[in-house]
Short mmCIF file of C-alpha atoms and ligand atoms in Angstrom, two decimals:
data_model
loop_
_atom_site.label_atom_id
_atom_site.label_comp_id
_atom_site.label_asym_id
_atom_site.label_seq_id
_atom_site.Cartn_x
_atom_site.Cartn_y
_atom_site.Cartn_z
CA UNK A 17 10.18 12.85 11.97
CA UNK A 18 12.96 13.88 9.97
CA UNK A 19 13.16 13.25 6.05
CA UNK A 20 16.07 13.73 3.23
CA UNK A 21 15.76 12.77 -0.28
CA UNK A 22 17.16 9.47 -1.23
CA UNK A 23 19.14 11.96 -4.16
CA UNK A 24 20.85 15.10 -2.03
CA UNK A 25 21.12 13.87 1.68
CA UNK A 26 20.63 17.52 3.10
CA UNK A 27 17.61 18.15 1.37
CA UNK A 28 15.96 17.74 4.77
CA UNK A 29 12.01 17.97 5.40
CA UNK A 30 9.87 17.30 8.13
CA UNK A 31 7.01 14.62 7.90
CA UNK A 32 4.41 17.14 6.90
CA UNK A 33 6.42 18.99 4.26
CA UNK A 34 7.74 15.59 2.74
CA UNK A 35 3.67 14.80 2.80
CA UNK A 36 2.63 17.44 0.52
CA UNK A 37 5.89 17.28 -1.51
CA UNK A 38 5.21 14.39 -3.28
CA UNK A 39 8.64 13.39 -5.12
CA UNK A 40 12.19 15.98 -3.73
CA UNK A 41 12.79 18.34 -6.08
CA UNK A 42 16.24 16.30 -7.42
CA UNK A 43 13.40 13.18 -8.78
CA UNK A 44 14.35 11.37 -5.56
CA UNK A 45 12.16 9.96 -2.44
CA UNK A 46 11.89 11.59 0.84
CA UNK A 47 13.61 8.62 3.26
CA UNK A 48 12.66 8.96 6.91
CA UNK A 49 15.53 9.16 9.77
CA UNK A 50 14.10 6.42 12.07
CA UNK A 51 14.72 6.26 15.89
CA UNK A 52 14.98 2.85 17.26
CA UNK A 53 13.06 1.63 20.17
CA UNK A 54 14.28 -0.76 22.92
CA UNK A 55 10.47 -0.85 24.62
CA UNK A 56 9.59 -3.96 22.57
CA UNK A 57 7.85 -5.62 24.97
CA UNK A 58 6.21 -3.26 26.37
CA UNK A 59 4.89 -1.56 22.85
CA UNK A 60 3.80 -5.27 21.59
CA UNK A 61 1.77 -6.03 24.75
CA UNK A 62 -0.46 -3.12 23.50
CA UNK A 63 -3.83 -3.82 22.13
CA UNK A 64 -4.43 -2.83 19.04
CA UNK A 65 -5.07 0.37 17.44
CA UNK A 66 -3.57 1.71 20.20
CA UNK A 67 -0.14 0.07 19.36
CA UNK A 68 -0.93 1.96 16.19
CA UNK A 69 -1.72 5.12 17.89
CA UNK A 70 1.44 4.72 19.97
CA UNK A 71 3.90 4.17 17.37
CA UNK A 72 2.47 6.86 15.00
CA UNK A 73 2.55 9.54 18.27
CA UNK A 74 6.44 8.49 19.00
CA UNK A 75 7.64 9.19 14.73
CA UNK A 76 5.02 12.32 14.21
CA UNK A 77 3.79 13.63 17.78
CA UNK A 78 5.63 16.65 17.46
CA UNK A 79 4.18 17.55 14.27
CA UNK A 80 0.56 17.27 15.15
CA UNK A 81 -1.81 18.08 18.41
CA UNK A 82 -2.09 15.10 20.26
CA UNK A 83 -5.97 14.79 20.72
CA UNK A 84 -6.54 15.16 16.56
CA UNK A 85 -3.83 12.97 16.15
CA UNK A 86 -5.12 9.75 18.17
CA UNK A 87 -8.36 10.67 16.64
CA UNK A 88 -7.42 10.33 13.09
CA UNK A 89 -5.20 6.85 13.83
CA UNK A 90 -8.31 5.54 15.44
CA UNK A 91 -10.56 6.18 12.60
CA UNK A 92 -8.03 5.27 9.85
CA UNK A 93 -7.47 1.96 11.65
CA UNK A 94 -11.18 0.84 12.67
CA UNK A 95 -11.06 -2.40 11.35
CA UNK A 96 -9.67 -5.85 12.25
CA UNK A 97 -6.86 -7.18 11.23
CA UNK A 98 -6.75 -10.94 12.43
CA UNK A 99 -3.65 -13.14 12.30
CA UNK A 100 -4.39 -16.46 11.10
CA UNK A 101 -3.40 -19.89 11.76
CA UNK A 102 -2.26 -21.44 8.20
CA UNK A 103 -0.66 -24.51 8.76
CA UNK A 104 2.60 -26.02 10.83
CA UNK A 105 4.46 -22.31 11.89
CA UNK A 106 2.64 -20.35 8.87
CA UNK A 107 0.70 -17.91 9.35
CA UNK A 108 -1.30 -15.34 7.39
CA UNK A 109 -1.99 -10.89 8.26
CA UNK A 110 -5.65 -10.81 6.86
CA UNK A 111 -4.82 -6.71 5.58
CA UNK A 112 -8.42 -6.51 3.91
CA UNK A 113 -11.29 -5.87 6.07
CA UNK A 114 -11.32 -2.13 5.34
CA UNK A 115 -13.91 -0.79 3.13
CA UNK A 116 -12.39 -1.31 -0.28
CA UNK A 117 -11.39 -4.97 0.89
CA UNK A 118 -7.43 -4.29 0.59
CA UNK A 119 -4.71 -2.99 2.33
CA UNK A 120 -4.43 0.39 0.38
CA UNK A 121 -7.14 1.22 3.17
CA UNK A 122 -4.45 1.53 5.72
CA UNK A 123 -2.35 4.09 3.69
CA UNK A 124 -5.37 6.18 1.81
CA UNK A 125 -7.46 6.31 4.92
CA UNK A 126 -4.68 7.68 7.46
CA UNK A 127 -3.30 9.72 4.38
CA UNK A 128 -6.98 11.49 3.77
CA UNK A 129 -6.83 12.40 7.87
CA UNK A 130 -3.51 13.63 7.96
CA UNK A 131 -3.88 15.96 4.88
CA UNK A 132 -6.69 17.05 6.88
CA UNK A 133 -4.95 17.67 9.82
CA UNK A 134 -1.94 19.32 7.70
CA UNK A 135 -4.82 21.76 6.15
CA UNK A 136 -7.15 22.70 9.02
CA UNK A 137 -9.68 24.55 7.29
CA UNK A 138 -10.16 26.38 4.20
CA UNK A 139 -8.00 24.72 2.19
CA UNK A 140 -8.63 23.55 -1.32
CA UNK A 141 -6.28 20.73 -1.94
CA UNK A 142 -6.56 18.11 -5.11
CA UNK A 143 -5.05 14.31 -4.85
CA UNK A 144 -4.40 13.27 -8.23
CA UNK A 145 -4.15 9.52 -8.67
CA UNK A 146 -3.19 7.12 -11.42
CA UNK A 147 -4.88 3.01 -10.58
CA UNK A 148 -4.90 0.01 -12.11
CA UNK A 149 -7.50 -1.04 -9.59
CA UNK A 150 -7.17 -1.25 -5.60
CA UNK A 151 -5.29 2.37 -5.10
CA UNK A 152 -7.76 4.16 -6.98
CA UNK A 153 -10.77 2.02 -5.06
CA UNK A 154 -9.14 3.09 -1.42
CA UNK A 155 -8.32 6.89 -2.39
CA UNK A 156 -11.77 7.39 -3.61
CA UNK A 157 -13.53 5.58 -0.31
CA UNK A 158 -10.62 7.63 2.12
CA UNK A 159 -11.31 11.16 0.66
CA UNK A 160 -15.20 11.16 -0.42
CA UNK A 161 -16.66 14.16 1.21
CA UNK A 162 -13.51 14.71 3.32
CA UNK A 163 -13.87 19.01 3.15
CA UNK A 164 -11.38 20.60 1.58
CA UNK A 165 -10.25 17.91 -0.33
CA UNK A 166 -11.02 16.71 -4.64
CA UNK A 167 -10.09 13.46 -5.77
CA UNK A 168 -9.24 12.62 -9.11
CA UNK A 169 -8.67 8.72 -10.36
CA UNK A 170 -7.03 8.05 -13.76
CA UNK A 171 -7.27 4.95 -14.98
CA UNK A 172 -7.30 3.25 -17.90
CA UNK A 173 -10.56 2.59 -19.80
CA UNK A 174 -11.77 -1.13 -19.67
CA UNK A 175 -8.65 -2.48 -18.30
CA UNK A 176 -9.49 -2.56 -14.82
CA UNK A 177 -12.76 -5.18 -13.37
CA UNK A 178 -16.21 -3.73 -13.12
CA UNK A 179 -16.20 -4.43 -9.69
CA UNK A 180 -13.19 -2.00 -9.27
CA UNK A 181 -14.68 0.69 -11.41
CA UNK A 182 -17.83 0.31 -9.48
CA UNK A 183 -15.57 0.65 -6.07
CA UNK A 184 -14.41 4.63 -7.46
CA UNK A 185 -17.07 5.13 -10.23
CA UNK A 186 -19.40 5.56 -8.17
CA UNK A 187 -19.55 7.99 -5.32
CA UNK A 188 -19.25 11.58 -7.17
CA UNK A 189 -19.24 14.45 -5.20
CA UNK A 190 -15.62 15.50 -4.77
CA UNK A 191 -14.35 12.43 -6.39
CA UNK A 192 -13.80 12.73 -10.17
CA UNK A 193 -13.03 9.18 -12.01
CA UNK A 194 -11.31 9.79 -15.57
CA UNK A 195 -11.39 6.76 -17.95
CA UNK A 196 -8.43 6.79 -20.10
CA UNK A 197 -8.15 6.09 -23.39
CA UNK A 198 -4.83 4.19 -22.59
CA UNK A 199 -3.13 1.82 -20.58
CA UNK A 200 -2.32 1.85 -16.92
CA UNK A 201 1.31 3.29 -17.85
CA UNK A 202 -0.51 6.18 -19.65
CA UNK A 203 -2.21 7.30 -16.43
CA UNK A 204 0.50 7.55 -14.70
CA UNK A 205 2.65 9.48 -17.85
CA UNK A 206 -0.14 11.67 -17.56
CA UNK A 207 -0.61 12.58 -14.16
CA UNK A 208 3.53 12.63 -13.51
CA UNK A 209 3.24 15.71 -16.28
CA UNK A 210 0.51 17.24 -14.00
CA UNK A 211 2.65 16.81 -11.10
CA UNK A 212 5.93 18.14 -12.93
CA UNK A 213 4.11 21.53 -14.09
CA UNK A 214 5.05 23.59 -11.04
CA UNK A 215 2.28 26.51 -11.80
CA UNK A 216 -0.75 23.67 -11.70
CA UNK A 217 0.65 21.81 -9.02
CA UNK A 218 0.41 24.92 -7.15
CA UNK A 219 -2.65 25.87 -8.33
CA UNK A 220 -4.43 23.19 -7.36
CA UNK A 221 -2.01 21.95 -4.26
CA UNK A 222 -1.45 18.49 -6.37
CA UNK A 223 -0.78 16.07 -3.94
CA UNK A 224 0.20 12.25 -5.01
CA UNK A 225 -1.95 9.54 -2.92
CA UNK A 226 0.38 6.74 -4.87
CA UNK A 227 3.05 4.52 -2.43
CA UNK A 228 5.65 7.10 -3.09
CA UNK A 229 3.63 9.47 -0.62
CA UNK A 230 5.38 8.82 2.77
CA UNK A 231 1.81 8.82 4.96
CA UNK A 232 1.11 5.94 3.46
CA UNK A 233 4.34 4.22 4.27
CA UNK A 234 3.83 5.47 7.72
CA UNK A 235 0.30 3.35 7.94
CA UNK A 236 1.60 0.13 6.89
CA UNK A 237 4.90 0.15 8.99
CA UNK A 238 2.05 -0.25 11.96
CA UNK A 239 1.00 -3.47 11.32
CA UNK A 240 3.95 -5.51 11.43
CA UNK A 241 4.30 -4.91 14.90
CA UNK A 242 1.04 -6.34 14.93
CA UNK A 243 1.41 -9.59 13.47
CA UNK A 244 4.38 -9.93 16.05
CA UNK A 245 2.41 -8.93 18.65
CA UNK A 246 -0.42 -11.80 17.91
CA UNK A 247 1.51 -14.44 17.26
CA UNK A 248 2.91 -13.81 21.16
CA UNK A 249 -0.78 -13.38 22.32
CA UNK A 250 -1.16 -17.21 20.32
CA UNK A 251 1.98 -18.22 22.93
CA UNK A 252 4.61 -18.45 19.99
CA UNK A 253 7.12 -16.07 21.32
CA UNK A 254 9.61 -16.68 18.36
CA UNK A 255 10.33 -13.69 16.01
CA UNK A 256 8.87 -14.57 12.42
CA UNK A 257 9.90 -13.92 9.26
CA UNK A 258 7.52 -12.43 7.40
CA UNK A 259 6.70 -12.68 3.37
CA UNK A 260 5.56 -9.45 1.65
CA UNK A 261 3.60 -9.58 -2.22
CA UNK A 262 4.87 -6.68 -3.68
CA UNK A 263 5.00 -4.25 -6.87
CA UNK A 264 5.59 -0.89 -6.35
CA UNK A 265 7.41 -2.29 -3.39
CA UNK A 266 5.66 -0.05 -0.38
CA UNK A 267 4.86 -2.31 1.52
CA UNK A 268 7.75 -4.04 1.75
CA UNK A 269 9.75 -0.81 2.34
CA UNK A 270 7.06 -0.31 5.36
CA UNK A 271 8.24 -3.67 6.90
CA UNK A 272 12.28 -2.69 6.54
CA UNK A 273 11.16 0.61 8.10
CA UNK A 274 9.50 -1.40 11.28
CA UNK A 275 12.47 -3.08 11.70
CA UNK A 276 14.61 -0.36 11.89
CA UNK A 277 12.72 0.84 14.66
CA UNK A 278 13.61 -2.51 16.16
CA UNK A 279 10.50 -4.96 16.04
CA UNK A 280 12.01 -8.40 16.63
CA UNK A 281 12.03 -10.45 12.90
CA UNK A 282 13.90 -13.46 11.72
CA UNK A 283 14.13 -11.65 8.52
CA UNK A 284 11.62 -10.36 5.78
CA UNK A 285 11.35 -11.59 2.29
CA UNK A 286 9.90 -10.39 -1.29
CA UNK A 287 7.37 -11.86 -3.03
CA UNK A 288 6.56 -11.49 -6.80
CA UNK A 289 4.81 -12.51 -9.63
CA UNK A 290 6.58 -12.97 -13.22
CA UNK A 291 7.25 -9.09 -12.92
CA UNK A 292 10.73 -9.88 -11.98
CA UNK A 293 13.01 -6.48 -11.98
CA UNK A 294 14.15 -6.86 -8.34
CA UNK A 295 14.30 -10.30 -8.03
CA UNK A 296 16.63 -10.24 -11.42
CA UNK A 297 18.69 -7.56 -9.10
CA UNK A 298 18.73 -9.46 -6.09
CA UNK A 299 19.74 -12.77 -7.56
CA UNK A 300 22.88 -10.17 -9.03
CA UNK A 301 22.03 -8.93 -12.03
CA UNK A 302 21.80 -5.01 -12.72
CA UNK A 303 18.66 -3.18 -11.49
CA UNK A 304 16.28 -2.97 -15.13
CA UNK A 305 13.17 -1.61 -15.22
CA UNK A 306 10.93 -2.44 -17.69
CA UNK A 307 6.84 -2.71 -18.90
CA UNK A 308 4.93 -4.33 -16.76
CA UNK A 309 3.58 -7.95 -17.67
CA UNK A 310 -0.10 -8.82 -16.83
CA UNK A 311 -0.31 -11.86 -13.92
CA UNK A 312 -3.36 -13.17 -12.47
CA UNK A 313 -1.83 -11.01 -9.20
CA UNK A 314 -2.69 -7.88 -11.20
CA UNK A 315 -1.95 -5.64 -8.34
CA UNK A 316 1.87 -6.42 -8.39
CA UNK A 317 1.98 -6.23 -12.06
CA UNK A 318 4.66 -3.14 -12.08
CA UNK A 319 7.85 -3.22 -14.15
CA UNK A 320 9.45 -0.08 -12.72
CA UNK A 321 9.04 -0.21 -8.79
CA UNK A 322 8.67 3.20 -7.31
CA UNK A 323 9.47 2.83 -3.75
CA UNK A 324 12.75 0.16 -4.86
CA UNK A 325 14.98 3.64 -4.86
CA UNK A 326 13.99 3.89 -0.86
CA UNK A 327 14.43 0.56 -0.16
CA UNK A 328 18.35 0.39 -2.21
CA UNK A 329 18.76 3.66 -0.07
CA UNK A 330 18.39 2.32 3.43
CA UNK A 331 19.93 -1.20 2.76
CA UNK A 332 22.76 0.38 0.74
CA UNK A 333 22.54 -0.77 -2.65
CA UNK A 334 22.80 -4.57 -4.41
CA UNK A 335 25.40 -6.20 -2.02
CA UNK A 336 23.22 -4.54 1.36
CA UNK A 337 19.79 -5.52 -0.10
CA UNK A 338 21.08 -9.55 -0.87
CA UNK A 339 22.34 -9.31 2.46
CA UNK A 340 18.60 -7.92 4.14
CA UNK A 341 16.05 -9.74 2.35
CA UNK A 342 14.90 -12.97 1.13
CA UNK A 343 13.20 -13.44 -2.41
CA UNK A 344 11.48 -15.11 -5.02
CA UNK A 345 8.80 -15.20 -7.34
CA UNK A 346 6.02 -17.53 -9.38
CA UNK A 347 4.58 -18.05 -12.03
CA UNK A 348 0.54 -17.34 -12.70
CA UNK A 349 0.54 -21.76 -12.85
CA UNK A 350 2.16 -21.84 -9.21
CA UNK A 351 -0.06 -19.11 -8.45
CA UNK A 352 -2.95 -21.05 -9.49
CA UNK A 353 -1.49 -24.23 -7.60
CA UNK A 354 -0.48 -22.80 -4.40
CA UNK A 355 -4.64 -21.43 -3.81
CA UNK A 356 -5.65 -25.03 -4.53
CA UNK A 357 -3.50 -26.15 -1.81
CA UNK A 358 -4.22 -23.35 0.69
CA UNK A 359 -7.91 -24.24 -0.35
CA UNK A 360 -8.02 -28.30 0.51
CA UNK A 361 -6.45 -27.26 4.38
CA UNK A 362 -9.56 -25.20 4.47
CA UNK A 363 -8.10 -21.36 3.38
CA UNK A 364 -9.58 -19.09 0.30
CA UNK A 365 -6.45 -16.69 -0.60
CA UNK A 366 -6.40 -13.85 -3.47
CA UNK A 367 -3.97 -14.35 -5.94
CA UNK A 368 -1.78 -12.01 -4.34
CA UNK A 369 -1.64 -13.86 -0.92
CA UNK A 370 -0.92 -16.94 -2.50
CA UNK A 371 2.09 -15.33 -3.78
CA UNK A 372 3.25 -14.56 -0.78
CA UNK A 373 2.23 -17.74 0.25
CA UNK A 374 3.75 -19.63 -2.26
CA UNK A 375 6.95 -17.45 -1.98
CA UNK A 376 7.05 -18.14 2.27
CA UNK A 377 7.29 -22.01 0.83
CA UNK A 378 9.99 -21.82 -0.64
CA UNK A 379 12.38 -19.18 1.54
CA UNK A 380 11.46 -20.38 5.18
CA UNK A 381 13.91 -22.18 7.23
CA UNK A 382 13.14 -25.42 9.42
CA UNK A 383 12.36 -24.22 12.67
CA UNK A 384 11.14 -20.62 11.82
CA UNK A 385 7.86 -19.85 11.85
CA UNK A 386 6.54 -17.52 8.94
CA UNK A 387 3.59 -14.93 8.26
CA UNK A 388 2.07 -13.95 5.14
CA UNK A 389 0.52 -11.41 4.17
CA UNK A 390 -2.78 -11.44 2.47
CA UNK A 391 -3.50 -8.01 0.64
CA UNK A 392 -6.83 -8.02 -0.49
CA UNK A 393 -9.96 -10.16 0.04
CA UNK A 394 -10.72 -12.90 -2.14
CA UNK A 395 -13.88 -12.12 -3.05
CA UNK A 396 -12.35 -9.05 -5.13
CA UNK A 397 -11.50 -12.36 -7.28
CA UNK A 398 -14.40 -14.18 -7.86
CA UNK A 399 -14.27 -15.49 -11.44
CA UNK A 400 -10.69 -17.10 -11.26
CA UNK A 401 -11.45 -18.20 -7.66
CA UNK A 402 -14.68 -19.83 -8.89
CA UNK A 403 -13.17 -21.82 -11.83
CA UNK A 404 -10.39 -22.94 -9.59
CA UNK A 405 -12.02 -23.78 -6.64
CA UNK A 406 -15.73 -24.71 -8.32
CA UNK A 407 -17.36 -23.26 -4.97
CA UNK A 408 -19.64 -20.39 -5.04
CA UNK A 409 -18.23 -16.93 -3.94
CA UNK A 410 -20.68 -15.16 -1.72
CA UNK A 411 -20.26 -11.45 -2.57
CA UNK A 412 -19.85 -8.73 0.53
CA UNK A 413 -22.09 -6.08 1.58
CA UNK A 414 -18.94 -3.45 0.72
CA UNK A 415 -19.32 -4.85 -2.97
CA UNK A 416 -23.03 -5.96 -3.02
CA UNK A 417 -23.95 -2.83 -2.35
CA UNK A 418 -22.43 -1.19 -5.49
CA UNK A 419 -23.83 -3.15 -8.13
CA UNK A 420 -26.66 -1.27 -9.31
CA UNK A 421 -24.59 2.36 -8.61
CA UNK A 422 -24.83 4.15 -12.08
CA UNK A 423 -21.21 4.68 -13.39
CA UNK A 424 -20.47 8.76 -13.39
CA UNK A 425 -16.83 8.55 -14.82
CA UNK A 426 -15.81 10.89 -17.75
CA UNK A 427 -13.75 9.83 -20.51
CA UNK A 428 -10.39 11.30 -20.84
CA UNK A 429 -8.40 11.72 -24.04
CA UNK A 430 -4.82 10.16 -23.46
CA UNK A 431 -3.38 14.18 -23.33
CA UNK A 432 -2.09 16.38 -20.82
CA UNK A 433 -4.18 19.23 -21.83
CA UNK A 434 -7.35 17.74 -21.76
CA UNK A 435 -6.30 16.75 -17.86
CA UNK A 436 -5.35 20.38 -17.15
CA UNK A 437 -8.63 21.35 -18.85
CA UNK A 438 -10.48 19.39 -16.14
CA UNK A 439 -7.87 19.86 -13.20
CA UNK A 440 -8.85 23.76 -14.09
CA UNK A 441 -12.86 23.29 -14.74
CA UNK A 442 -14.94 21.62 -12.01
CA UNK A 443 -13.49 22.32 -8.58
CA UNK A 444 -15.75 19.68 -7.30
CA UNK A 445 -14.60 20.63 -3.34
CA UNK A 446 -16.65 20.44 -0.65
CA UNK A 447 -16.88 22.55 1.80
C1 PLP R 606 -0.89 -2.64 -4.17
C2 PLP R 606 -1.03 -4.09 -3.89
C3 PLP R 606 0.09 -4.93 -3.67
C4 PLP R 606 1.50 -4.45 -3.84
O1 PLP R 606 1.90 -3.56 -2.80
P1 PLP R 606 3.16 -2.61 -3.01
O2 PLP R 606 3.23 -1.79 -1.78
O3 PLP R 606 2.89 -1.81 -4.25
O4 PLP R 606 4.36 -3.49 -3.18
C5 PLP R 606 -0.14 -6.24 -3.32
N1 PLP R 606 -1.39 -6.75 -3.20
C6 PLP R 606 -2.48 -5.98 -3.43
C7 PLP R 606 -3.83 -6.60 -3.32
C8 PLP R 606 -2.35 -4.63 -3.76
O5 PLP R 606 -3.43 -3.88 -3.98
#
């Protein structure tokens, strides 16, 4: 695979530089040059992971030994991902039966092998991660005890669910978990100045695990082929358009990338909660970031998209990106509303899916059928889901099991030099 930054078109990388690069030197995105297939068929008759394993050996085969390669798709992908029957021509991707119970498994656990891979042995490498929940959650599960490798989570001090912190507070080892004194947006200030302070970065071969990292873009594209490829096994042979929740916009960038390559799709749409910069900019008006707002979808609660400059890139700004996509977004109420409904015909979303969900409603044409995606696992939810719904959330082993884990966190001062001061004290690796 061949990469240029979204900035300086021949600032070209391969796959493997433009993983360990984190952002191009110019502040812009490494954007992959994408072949395009005309073996549809054929690839989405596949079973899966090894549709996975397939599409992954076609972009990066020549970058990796073969063997290692299938190896580390295999294990990254080793849980289902069932396509479910919603209602008339709706459908739903269930994305979270991985260990964390969301889809930042996909990216952080093929990420964590392909670092590996990159590294061999011997190498000392340090992913430094900002979360307001689920990233942080799926790093820390992907890279515990991986050799070589130290983790370090940011995030910000009693803003994110116990059931979260529990999900990277826990494990120790080569995972450090820093509680800010600070707000989501401060972790990320402060690990951006890590990553923009070229003698650390070397130092300690910084490496970003956040959607900007193109692995983890590379993981997701696989499983839109998927949901194509189930609906045909179901006998509905029509190409769907599929509904995406988004907020750093990743995912949805993983979808435009998949159909690129040429998977069949009536046409892909963006879903969002009342953090409404690229909606705003696809309904016409100019592209403003902003803070983020808190929703009940707290996941997609991002102001200033990161992977947005990727996907303006490869549709070609405002008028190319109206033209591409279909959009909307709702409101925390219609949030709310659209799980009740989903919940009478028998279906317990997360907020998130009911997003999409709600979003799919609304955009959908007669006589198109329509997937949505649901991002993480509704018992990550339980007290809104509860109230709303008045059943009783049974919780799984995954999170069961960490409930009487004692917390081993530190607490970071909201400062760049009491980072560096850990970054440089505990190396934490294992070997
Ligand atoms: C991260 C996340 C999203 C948003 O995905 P992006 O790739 O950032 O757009 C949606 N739902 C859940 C549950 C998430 O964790």
């Amino acid at each position: 695979m061949r990469l240029h930054s979204t900035r300086t078109p021949d600032d070209r990388k391969s796959f493997r530089q433009a993983m360990v690069a984190n952002l191009a030197p110019d502040g812009g995105l490494y954007a992959p040059e994408l072949p395009r297939f005309h073996d549809w068929d054929a690839l989405l008759a596949l079973p899966w992971p090894d549709l996975a394993v397939e599409l992954v050996q076609r972009l990066i085969g020549d970058e990796f030994e073969a063997h290692a390669l299938q190896a580390a798709v295999r294990e990254a992908f080793s849980f289902p991902v069932p396509l479910r029957s919603i209602e008339a021509d709706r459908w739903c991707l269930e994305l979270h039966a991985g260990p964390t119970l969301a889809f930042k498994d996909f990216g952080a656990r093929l990420l964590a092998r392909l670092l590996r891979l990159h590294d061999g042995d011997g190498a000392v490498r340090t992913i430094l991660t900002a979360t307001s929940g689920d990233t942080g959650a799926a790093v820390a599960q992907a890279f515990w005890r991986v050799p070589g490798m130290r983790a370090v989570v940011l995030y910000p001090a009693g803003r994110v669910s116990s059931q979260q912190e529990r999900q990277f507070a826990t494990l120790g080892g080569n995972v450090q978990a820093l509680a800010v004194a600070g707000s989501f947006d401060d972790c990320q200030a402060l690990v951006k100045a890590c990553f923009a302070d070229p003698d650390l970065s070397r130092r300690h071969c910084l490496t970003s695990a956040n959607s900007i990292n193109i692995a983890r873009i590379l993981a997701q594209l696989c499983y839109y082929p998927l949901a194509v490829a189930q609906l045909r096994q179901q006998g509905e042979l029509r190409a769907p358009l599929i509904c995406v929740p988004s907020g750093n916009f990743g995912n949805l960038c993983a979808a435009l990338y998949a159909q690129a390559l040429g998977l069949p799709l009536a046409g892909l749409a963006a879903a969002c909660n009342a953090n409404t910069t690229v909606p705003e900019y696809l309904d016409g008006q100019p592209y403003r970031p902003r803070p983020s707002i808190a929703t009940l979808s707290n996941a997609m609660d991002v102001g200033a998209p990161s992977n947005w400059e990727r996907i303006d890139h490869l549709l070609g700004g405002q008028a190319g990106a109206q033209a591409a996509l279909r959009w909307g977004w709702v409101s925390d109420a219609e949030t709310r509303a659209e799980i009740l409904r989903l919940y009478r015909l028998g279906h317990l979303v997360d907020p998130h899916a009911a997003v999409a969900s709600a979003v799919l409603g609304r955009v959908q044409r007669p006589g198109e059928v329509g997937v949505f995606l649901a991002t993480a696992h509704p018992a990550k939810f339980p007290e809104e889901l509860e109230a709303l719904t008045g059943m009783k959330l049974a919780l799984p082993p995954e999170l069961a099991q960490l409930a009487d884990r004692p917390l081993l966190s530190q607490p970071l001062a909201m400062s760049v030099a009491a980072l560096r001061a850990v970054l440089d004290g505990g190396p934490a690796i294992c070997h």
